[in-house]
Amino acid sequence: MKVVANTRKAQGSGASRRLRRADKVPGIIYGGNSAPTAIELDHNPLYHALRVEAFHSSILDMELDGAAERVLLRDVQWHPYRPIVMHIDFQRIAADRKIHLKVPLHFKGEEQSPAVKMSGGYVSKIFNEIEVVCLPGDLPEFIEVDLSTLSPGQTVHLNDIAMPDGVAAALKGKENPVVVTVTVPSAAEEEPAAAAPVAAAPAAAAAPAKKTDKK
């Protein structure tokens, strides 16, 4: 994906406010062998790009003052309650240096699994993305998780997920977090209580008393 930026010379909170009033977004690009560079980007193209999943987990081709850079999105600051991008950070990458980045998980086969199809289980996804480490050229857009063989009561840990070649989960020590769990409902619910007996019919109304003729 491509993003276009220009070097930003004026800095400070006042300059940033003026940029935002002009529908621009202040930002910074850092890393590599170059000093951090203050940049500015057009707001609307950036806003729409940020709504695309791949923009957050792919290597981006940045055109900076007409020159090509390869970067990763590192941070976005949003307005507290309006759909406005306030600031954005990018990191330069080198082809021979490994990177750490969060990559989305795409789940498939859930409805066909024995856990769901045969047992009516409920599948819970604990994570929708994981952090990976790899060379830039090996970075996947997403990682697919096949749930078609999921059985009742099964738990899927991170180490159970097949990673693409050259990609490893960024784990600390022996941690192996749970990614997917299955909950199976109880075998049968109690039978509903028997219907209450029909109330007895109201007693027949008493016959009216005969009038006695007075002599």
Coordinates of C-alpha atoms in Angstrom, one line a residue:
M1 CA 0.0 0.0 0.0
K2 CA 1.1 3.5 -0.7
V3 CA 1.1 6.7 1.4
V4 CA 2.2 10.2 0.3
A5 CA 3.9 12.6 2.7
N6 CA 5.9 15.8 2.7
T7 CA 8.5 17.1 5.1
R8 CA 7.1 19.4 7.7
K9 CA 9.2 22.4 8.6
A10 CA 7.0 24.3 11.0
Q11 CA 6.7 22.4 14.3
G12 CA 5.1 22.9 17.7
S13 CA 1.5 22.8 18.9
G14 CA 0.5 26.0 17.1
A15 CA 1.9 24.7 13.7
S16 CA 0.1 21.4 14.2
R17 CA -3.3 23.2 14.8
R18 CA -2.8 25.2 11.6
L19 CA -2.1 22.0 9.7
R20 CA -5.2 20.3 11.0
R21 CA -7.3 23.3 10.1
A22 CA -5.9 22.9 6.6
D23 CA -7.0 19.2 6.6
K24 CA -3.5 18.0 7.1
V25 CA -2.1 15.5 9.7
P26 CA 1.2 16.1 11.4
G27 CA 3.4 13.0 11.8
I28 CA 6.9 11.7 12.1
I29 CA 9.0 9.0 10.5
Y30 CA 12.0 7.5 12.4
G31 CA 14.4 4.6 12.4
G32 CA 16.9 3.4 9.9
N33 CA 20.1 5.3 9.5
S34 CA 18.4 8.7 9.2
A35 CA 17.4 11.2 11.8
P36 CA 13.6 11.4 12.7
T37 CA 11.8 13.5 10.1
A38 CA 8.6 15.6 10.8
I39 CA 6.1 15.0 8.1
E40 CA 2.6 16.0 7.0
L41 CA -0.1 14.1 5.1
D42 CA -3.5 14.9 3.6
H43 CA -6.1 13.9 6.1
N44 CA -8.9 12.3 4.0
P45 CA -6.7 9.8 2.1
L46 CA -5.0 8.8 5.3
Y47 CA -8.3 8.5 7.2
H48 CA -9.7 6.1 4.6
A49 CA -6.4 4.1 4.4
L50 CA -6.6 3.6 8.2
R51 CA -9.9 1.8 7.8
V52 CA -8.2 -0.9 5.8
E53 CA -6.9 -3.8 7.8
A54 CA -3.8 -4.3 5.7
F55 CA -2.6 -0.7 6.3
H56 CA -1.9 -1.7 9.9
S57 CA -0.1 -4.9 9.3
S58 CA 1.8 -4.4 6.0
I59 CA 5.0 -2.8 4.8
L60 CA 3.9 0.6 3.3
D61 CA 5.5 2.3 0.3
M62 CA 5.8 6.0 1.4
E63 CA 6.5 8.7 -1.1
L64 CA 8.3 11.4 0.9
D65 CA 9.0 14.6 -1.0
G66 CA 9.0 12.4 -4.1
A67 CA 11.6 9.9 -2.8
A68 CA 10.6 6.3 -1.9
E69 CA 10.7 5.0 1.7
R70 CA 9.5 1.6 3.1
V71 CA 7.8 2.1 6.4
L72 CA 5.5 0.5 9.0
L73 CA 2.7 2.2 10.8
R74 CA 3.6 2.5 14.4
D75 CA 1.1 4.7 16.2
V76 CA -2.0 6.7 15.5
Q77 CA -3.6 9.4 17.7
W78 CA -7.3 10.1 17.2
H79 CA -9.5 13.0 18.4
P80 CA -11.3 12.0 21.6
Y81 CA -14.8 11.9 20.0
R82 CA -14.5 13.1 16.4
P83 CA -13.3 10.9 13.4
I84 CA -10.1 13.0 13.0
V85 CA -6.5 11.8 12.9
M86 CA -4.5 14.0 15.2
H87 CA -1.0 12.5 14.7
I88 CA 0.7 9.5 13.1
D89 CA 4.1 7.7 13.5
F90 CA 5.9 5.6 10.9
Q91 CA 9.1 3.6 11.2
R92 CA 11.6 3.0 8.4
I93 CA 12.6 -0.6 7.8
A94 CA 15.7 -2.3 6.5
A95 CA 15.4 -5.5 4.4
D96 CA 18.0 -7.3 6.6
R97 CA 16.6 -6.4 10.0
K98 CA 13.8 -8.3 11.7
I99 CA 10.7 -6.4 12.7
H100 CA 8.0 -6.9 15.4
L101 CA 4.5 -6.3 14.3
K102 CA 0.9 -7.3 15.2
V103 CA -0.8 -9.3 12.5
P104 CA -4.5 -10.1 12.3
L105 CA -5.8 -13.7 12.7
H106 CA -8.3 -14.9 10.1
F107 CA -10.4 -17.8 11.4
K108 CA -12.0 -20.3 9.0
G109 CA -13.9 -23.6 9.2
E110 CA -15.6 -22.9 12.5
E111 CA -19.1 -23.8 11.3
Q112 CA -17.9 -27.1 9.9
S113 CA -16.0 -28.2 13.0
P114 CA -17.3 -31.1 15.2
A115 CA -17.4 -28.7 18.1
V116 CA -20.1 -26.6 16.4
K117 CA -21.8 -28.9 13.9
M118 CA -22.1 -31.9 16.1
S119 CA -22.2 -30.5 19.6
G120 CA -23.6 -27.1 19.1
G121 CA -20.6 -25.6 20.9
Y122 CA -19.8 -21.9 21.2
V123 CA -16.3 -20.8 19.9
S124 CA -14.7 -17.9 21.7
K125 CA -11.7 -16.1 20.1
I126 CA -9.5 -14.6 22.8
F127 CA -7.2 -12.9 20.4
N128 CA -7.9 -11.4 16.9
E129 CA -4.3 -10.5 16.3
I130 CA -0.8 -11.6 17.5
E131 CA 2.6 -10.1 17.5
V132 CA 5.1 -11.8 15.2
V133 CA 8.8 -11.4 14.4
C134 CA 10.3 -11.8 10.9
L135 CA 12.2 -10.2 8.2
P136 CA 10.3 -7.5 6.2
G137 CA 10.1 -9.7 3.1
D138 CA 8.4 -12.5 5.1
L139 CA 5.7 -10.4 6.8
P140 CA 2.3 -11.9 6.2
E141 CA -0.8 -9.7 5.7
F142 CA -2.7 -12.0 8.1
I143 CA -2.3 -15.5 9.6
E144 CA -5.0 -18.1 8.8
V145 CA -6.3 -20.3 11.6
D146 CA -8.1 -23.4 10.5
L147 CA -10.8 -24.4 13.0
S148 CA -12.5 -27.2 10.9
T149 CA -11.2 -30.0 13.2
L150 CA -12.0 -28.3 16.4
S151 CA -13.5 -30.8 18.9
P152 CA -15.8 -30.2 21.9
G153 CA -13.9 -28.8 24.9
Q154 CA -10.8 -28.2 22.9
T155 CA -8.5 -25.3 23.6
V156 CA -6.2 -23.8 20.9
H157 CA -3.0 -22.2 22.2
L158 CA -0.7 -19.9 20.2
N159 CA 1.9 -22.6 19.7
D160 CA -0.8 -24.8 18.0
I161 CA -1.2 -22.3 15.1
A162 CA 0.9 -23.0 12.0
M163 CA 3.1 -20.0 11.2
P164 CA 4.2 -19.0 7.6
D165 CA 7.8 -19.7 6.7
G166 CA 10.2 -17.3 8.3
V167 CA 7.6 -16.0 10.8
A168 CA 7.6 -16.7 14.5
A169 CA 5.2 -15.6 17.3
A170 CA 6.8 -13.0 19.6
L171 CA 6.6 -14.9 22.9
K172 CA 8.4 -14.3 26.2
G173 CA 9.9 -17.3 27.8
K174 CA 7.5 -20.3 28.0
E175 CA 4.3 -18.3 27.6
N176 CA 1.8 -20.0 25.3
P177 CA -1.5 -18.0 25.6
V178 CA -4.9 -19.5 24.8
V179 CA -6.3 -18.2 21.4
V180 CA -9.5 -20.2 21.0
T181 CA -11.8 -22.0 23.5
V182 CA -15.0 -24.1 23.0
T183 CA -17.9 -24.1 25.3
V184 CA -20.5 -26.9 24.9
P185 CA -24.0 -26.4 26.4
S186 CA -25.3 -28.8 29.0
A187 CA -26.8 -32.0 27.6
A188 CA -30.4 -31.2 28.4
E189 CA -32.3 -28.6 30.3
E190 CA -34.9 -29.5 32.9
E191 CA -38.4 -30.4 31.6
P192 CA -40.7 -27.4 32.1
A193 CA -42.9 -27.7 35.1
A194 CA -46.2 -29.4 34.6
A195 CA -49.0 -27.1 33.8
A196 CA -51.0 -26.0 36.8
P197 CA -54.3 -27.8 37.1
V198 CA -57.3 -26.0 35.7
A199 CA -59.1 -24.1 38.4
A200 CA -62.4 -25.5 39.5
A201 CA -65.4 -24.0 37.8
P202 CA -67.1 -21.4 40.0
A203 CA -70.0 -22.7 42.0
A204 CA -73.4 -22.3 40.4
A205 CA -75.1 -19.2 41.3
A206 CA -77.7 -19.7 44.0
A207 CA -81.3 -19.8 42.7
P208 CA -83.2 -16.6 43.6
A209 CA -85.4 -17.0 46.7
K210 CA -89.2 -17.2 46.0
K211 CA -91.1 -14.2 47.1
T212 CA -93.8 -14.9 49.7
D213 CA -97.1 -13.3 49.1
K214 CA -98.2 -11.4 52.1
K215 CA -101.8 -11.7 53.0

